[in-house]
Coordinates of C-alpha atoms in Angstrom, one line a residue:
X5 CA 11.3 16.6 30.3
X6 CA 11.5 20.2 29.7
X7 CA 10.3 21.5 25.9
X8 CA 12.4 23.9 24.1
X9 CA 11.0 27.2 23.6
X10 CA 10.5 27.5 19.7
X11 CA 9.8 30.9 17.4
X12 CA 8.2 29.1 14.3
X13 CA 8.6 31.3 10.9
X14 CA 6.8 30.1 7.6
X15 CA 4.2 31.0 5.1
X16 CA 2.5 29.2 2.9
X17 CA 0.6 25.6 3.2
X18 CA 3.9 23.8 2.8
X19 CA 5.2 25.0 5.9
X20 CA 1.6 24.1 8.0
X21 CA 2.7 20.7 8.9
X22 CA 5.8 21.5 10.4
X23 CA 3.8 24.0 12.6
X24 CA 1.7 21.4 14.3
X25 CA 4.5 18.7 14.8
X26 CA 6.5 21.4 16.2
X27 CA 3.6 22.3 18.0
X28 CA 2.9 19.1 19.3
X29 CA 6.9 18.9 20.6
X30 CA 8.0 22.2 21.4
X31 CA 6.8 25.4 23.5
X32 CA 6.3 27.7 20.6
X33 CA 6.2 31.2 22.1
X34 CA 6.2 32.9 18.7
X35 CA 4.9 32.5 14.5
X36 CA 6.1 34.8 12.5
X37 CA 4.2 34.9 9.3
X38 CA 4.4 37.2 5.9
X39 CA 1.7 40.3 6.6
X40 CA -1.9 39.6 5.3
X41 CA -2.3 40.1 1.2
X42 CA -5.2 41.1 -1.1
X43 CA -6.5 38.2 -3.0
X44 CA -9.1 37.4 -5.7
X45 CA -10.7 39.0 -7.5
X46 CA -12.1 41.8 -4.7
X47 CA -8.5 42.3 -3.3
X48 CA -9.6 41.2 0.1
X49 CA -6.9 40.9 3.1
X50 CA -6.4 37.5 3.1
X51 CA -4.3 35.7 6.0
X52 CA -1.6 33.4 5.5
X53 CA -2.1 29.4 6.0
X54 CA 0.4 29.9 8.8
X55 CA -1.1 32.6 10.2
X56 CA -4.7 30.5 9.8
X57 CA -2.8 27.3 11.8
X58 CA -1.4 29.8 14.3
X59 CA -4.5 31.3 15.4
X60 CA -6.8 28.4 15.5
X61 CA -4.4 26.8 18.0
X62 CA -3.7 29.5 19.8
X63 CA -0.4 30.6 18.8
X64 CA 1.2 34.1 19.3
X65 CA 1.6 35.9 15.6
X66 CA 3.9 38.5 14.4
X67 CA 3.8 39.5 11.1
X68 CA 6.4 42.4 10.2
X69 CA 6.9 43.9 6.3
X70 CA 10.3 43.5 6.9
X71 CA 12.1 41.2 9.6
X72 CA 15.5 42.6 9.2
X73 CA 15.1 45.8 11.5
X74 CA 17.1 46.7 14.9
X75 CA 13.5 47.2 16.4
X76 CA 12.3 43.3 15.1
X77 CA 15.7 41.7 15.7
X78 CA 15.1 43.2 19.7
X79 CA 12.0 41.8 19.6
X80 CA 13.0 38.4 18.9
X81 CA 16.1 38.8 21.0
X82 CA 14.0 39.2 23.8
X83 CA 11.8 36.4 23.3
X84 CA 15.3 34.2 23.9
X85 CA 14.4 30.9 22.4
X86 CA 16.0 28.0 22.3
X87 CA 15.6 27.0 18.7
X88 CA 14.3 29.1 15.6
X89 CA 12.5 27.1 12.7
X90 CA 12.0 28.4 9.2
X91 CA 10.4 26.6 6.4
X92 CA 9.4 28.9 3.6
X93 CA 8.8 32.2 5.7
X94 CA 9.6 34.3 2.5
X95 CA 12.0 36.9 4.1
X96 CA 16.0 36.4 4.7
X97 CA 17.1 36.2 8.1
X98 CA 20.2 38.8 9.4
X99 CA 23.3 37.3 11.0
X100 CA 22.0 38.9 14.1
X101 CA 18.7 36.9 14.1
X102 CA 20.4 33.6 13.0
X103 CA 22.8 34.4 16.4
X104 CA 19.9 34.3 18.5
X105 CA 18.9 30.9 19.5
X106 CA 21.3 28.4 21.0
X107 CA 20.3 25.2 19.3
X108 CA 20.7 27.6 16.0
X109 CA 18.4 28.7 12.7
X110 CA 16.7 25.6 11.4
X111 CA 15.9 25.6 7.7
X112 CA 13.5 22.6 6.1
X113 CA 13.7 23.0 2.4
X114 CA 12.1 20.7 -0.5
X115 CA 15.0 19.7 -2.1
X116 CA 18.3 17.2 -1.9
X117 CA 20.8 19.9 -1.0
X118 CA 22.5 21.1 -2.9
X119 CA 20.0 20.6 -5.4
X120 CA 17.5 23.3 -6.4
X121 CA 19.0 25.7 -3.8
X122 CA 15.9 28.9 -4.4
X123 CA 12.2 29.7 -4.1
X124 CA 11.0 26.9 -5.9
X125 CA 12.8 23.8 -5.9
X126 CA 9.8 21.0 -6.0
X127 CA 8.4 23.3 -9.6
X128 CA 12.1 23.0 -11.1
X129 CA 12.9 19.3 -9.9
X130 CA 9.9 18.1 -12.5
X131 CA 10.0 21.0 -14.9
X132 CA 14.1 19.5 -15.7
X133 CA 12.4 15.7 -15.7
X134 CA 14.2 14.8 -12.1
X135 CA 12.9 11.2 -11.0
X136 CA 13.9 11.6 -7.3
X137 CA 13.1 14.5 -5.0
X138 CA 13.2 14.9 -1.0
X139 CA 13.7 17.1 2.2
X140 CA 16.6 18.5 3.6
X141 CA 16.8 19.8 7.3
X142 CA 19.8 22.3 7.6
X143 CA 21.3 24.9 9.9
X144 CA 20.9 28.5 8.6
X145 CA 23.5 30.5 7.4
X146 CA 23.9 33.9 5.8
X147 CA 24.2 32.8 1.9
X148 CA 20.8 31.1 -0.2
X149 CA 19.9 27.6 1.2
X150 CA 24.0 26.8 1.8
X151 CA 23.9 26.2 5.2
X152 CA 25.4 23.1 6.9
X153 CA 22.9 20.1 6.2
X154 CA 21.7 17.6 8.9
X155 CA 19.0 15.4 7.8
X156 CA 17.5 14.5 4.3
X157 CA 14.5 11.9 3.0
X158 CA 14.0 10.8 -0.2
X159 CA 10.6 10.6 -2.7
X160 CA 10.6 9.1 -5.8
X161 CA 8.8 11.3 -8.7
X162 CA 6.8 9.3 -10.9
X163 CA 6.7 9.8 -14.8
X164 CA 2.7 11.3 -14.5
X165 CA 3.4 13.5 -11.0
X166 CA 2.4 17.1 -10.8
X167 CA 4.0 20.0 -8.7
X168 CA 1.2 19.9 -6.5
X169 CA 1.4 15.8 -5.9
X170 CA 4.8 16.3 -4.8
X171 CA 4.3 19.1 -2.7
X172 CA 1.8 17.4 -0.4
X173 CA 3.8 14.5 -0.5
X174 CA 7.1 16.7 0.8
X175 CA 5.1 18.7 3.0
X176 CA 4.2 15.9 5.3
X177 CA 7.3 14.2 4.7
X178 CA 8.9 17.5 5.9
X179 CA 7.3 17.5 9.3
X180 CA 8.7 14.6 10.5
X181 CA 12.0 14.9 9.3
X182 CA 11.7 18.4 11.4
X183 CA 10.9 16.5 14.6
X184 CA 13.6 14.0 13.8
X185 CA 15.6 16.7 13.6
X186 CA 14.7 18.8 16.4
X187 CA 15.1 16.0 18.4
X188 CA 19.0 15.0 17.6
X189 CA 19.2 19.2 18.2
X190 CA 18.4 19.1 21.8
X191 CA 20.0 15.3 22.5
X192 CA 23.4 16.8 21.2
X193 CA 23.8 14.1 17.9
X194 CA 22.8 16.2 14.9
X195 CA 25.6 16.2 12.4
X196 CA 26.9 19.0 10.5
X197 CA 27.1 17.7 6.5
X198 CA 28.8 20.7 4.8
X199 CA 27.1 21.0 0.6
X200 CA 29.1 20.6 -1.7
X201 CA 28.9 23.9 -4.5
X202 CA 30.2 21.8 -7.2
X203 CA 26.6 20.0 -7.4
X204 CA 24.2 23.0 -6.8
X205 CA 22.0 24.8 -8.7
X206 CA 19.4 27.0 -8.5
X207 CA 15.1 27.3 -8.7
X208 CA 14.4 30.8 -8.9
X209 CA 10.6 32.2 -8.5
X210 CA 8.6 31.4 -11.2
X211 CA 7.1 33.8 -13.4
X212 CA 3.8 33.8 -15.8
X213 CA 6.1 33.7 -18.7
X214 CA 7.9 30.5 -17.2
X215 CA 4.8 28.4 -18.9
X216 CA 5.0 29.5 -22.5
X217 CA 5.3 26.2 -24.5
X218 CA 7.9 25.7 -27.2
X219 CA 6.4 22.9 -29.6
X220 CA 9.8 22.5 -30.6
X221 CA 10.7 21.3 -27.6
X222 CA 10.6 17.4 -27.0
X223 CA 7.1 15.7 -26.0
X224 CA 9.0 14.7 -22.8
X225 CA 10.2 18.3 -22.1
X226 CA 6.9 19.9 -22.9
X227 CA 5.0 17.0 -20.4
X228 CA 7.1 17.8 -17.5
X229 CA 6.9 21.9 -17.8
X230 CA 2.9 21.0 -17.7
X231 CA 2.9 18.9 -14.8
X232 CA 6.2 21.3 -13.1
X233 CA 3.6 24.3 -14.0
X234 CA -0.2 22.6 -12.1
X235 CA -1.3 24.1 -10.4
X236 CA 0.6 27.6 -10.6
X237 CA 1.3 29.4 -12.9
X238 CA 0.2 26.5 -15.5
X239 CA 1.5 26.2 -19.0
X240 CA 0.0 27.7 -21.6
X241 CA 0.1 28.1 -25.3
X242 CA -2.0 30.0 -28.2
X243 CA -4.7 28.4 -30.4
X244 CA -6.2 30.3 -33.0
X245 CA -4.9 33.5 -31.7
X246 CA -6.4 32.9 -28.2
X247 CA -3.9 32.1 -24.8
X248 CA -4.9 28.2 -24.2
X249 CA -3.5 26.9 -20.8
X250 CA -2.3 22.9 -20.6
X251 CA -3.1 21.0 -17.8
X252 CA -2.5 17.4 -18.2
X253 CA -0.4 15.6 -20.8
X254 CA 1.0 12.6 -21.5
X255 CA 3.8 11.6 -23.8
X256 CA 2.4 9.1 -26.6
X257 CA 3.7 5.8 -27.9
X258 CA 1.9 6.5 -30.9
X259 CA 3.9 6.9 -34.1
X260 CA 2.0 9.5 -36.0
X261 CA 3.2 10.6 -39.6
X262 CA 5.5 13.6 -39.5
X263 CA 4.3 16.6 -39.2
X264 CA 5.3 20.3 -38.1
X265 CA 5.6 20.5 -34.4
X266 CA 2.4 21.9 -33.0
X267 CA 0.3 20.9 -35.3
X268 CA -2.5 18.2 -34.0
X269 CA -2.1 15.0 -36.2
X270 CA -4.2 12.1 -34.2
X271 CA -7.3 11.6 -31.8
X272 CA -7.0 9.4 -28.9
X273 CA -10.1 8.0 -26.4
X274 CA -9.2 10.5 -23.9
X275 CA -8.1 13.7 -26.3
X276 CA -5.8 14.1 -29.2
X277 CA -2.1 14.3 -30.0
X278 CA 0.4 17.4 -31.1
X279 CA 3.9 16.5 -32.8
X280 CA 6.7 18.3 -31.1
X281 CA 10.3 18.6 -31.3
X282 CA 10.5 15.0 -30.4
X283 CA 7.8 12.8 -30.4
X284 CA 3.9 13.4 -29.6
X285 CA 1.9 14.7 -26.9
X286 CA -1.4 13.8 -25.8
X287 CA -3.2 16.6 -24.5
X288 CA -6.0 15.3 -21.8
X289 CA -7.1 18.1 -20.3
X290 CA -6.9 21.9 -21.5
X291 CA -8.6 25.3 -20.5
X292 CA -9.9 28.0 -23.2
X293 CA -9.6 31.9 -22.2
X294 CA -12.6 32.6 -19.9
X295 CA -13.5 28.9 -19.4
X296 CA -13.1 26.4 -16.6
X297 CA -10.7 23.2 -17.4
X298 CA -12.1 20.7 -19.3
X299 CA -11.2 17.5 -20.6
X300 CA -10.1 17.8 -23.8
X301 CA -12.5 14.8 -25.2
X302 CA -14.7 17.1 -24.6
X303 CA -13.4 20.1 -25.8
X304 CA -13.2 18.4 -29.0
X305 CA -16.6 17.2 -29.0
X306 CA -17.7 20.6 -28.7
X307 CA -15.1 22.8 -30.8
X308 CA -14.6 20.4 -33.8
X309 CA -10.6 20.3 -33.4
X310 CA -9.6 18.6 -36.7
X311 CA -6.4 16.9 -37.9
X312 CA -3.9 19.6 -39.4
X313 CA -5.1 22.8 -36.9
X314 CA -2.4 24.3 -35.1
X315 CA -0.5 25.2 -31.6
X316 CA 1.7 28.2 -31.2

């Protein structure tokens, strides 16, 4: 059986698994990865996961600043392969690079298309408190995630699941739904499913200021911006003047006496309860400016948080 010849394009972790199953399937004669960043604290170059994956199994990388460029696009021209694959590479793709390959641009993106079209769709799907998420498989077009869809799989979100719960869970579920769909691409069965716009919306890149809790808010809306928030950029409040981040909540069936929203009015075995908008949330673990996360049992043992002190 002959292998298609495959130019892989991703980034971060997410996209690692696809790289190997691809890997394991395909002739890839190309990654193309973002170009290595400082990070940390001492601003070291630091390579992409992709790029990591790439080398260690012997991979050809490219990595330009900016893949929309006559010289880049005759580069990959030139590589003629049969298939491109994309799963958050972090650049957009020109109509003359999405012309190249004959079995077309494949996009995997975590999301039900046309749902959370963007940059971060699996933050956004439990930030707005969705119980379902998935995987789409696509062809690439011109316009944001609204390409032609051809496969999709399905994962529940449970009431307690964090952004980065899901994430491994999609990234592996990803891969094989790649395969699958690579597959159907060379055998001449994979279905075009046009998206309907109607039913779209967007998840745009997140920002630092994303996290800032409103106590006003509900219990439920504040527990999902924490867990849509961990591990990046996290959600965050102040507390006697000082920036406070929020890392694990839950919403409490407790039915305190009323009180202002933000305002701490009950201590649980595992940390202590705010009123908000709507309801009460239990706050189990939290991390002071400076500090390392901490359960907030403890924090309480050792900061004497009383009844009546106050969230903004």
């Amino acid at each position: 059986m002959i292998r298609s010849k495959a130019i892989f394009m991703g980034t971060p972790a997410f996209a690692v698994p696809c790289l190997e199953k691809l890997n394991e399937h395909c002739d890839i004669i190309a990654v193309i990865t973002q170009p290595d960043r400082p990070k940390g604290r001492g601003q070291k170059l630091t390579a992409s996961p992709v790029k990591e994956c790439a080398v260690s199994i012997g991979l050809p990388v490219l990595q330009p600043e900016k893949i929309k460029t006559p010289e880049f696009e005759k580069i990959l021209a030139e590589l003629k392969p049969d298939l491109i694959v994309v799963v958050a590479f972090g650049q957009i793709l020109s109509q003359k690079i999405l012309d190249i390959p004959v079995l077309g641009c494949i996009n995997v993106h975590a999301s039900l298309l046309p749902r959370y079209r963007g940059a971060a769709p699996i933050h956004w799907a439990i930030v707005n408190g969705e119980t379902v998420s998935g995987v789409t498989t696509m062809f690439m077009d011109a316009g944001l995630d609204t390409g032609d869809m051809i496969l999709k799989t399905k994962t529940p979100i449970s009431a307690n699941m964090n952004t980065e719960e899901l994430h491994d869970i999609l990234m592996n579920a990803g891969a094989n739904l790649l395969i699958e769909t690579v597959k159907q691409l060379e055998a001449g069965t994979a279905k075009r499913i046009r998206q309907d716009d109607a039913n779209s919306n967007y998840a745009p890149l997140l920002k630092k200021t994303t996290g800032a809790i409103d106590w006003s808010d509900s219990a439920q809306q504040i527990h999902n911006l924490v867990r849509g928030l961990n591990s990046w950029p996290g959600a965050y409040c102040n507390f006697q003047m000082k920036p406070f981040k929020i890392w694990q909540t839950a919403v409490s069936d407790q039915d305190f006496s009323n009180a202002d929203y933000g305002v701490v009015v009950g201590f649980t075995k595992n940390g202590f309860c705010v009123a908000t908008g709507s309801g009460f949330l239990e706050i189990l673990e939290l991390q002071a400016p400076n500090k390392k996360k901490m359960a907030a049992k403890d924090y309480i043992r050792g900061h004497g948080l009383q009844l009546g002190d106050q969230f903004e």
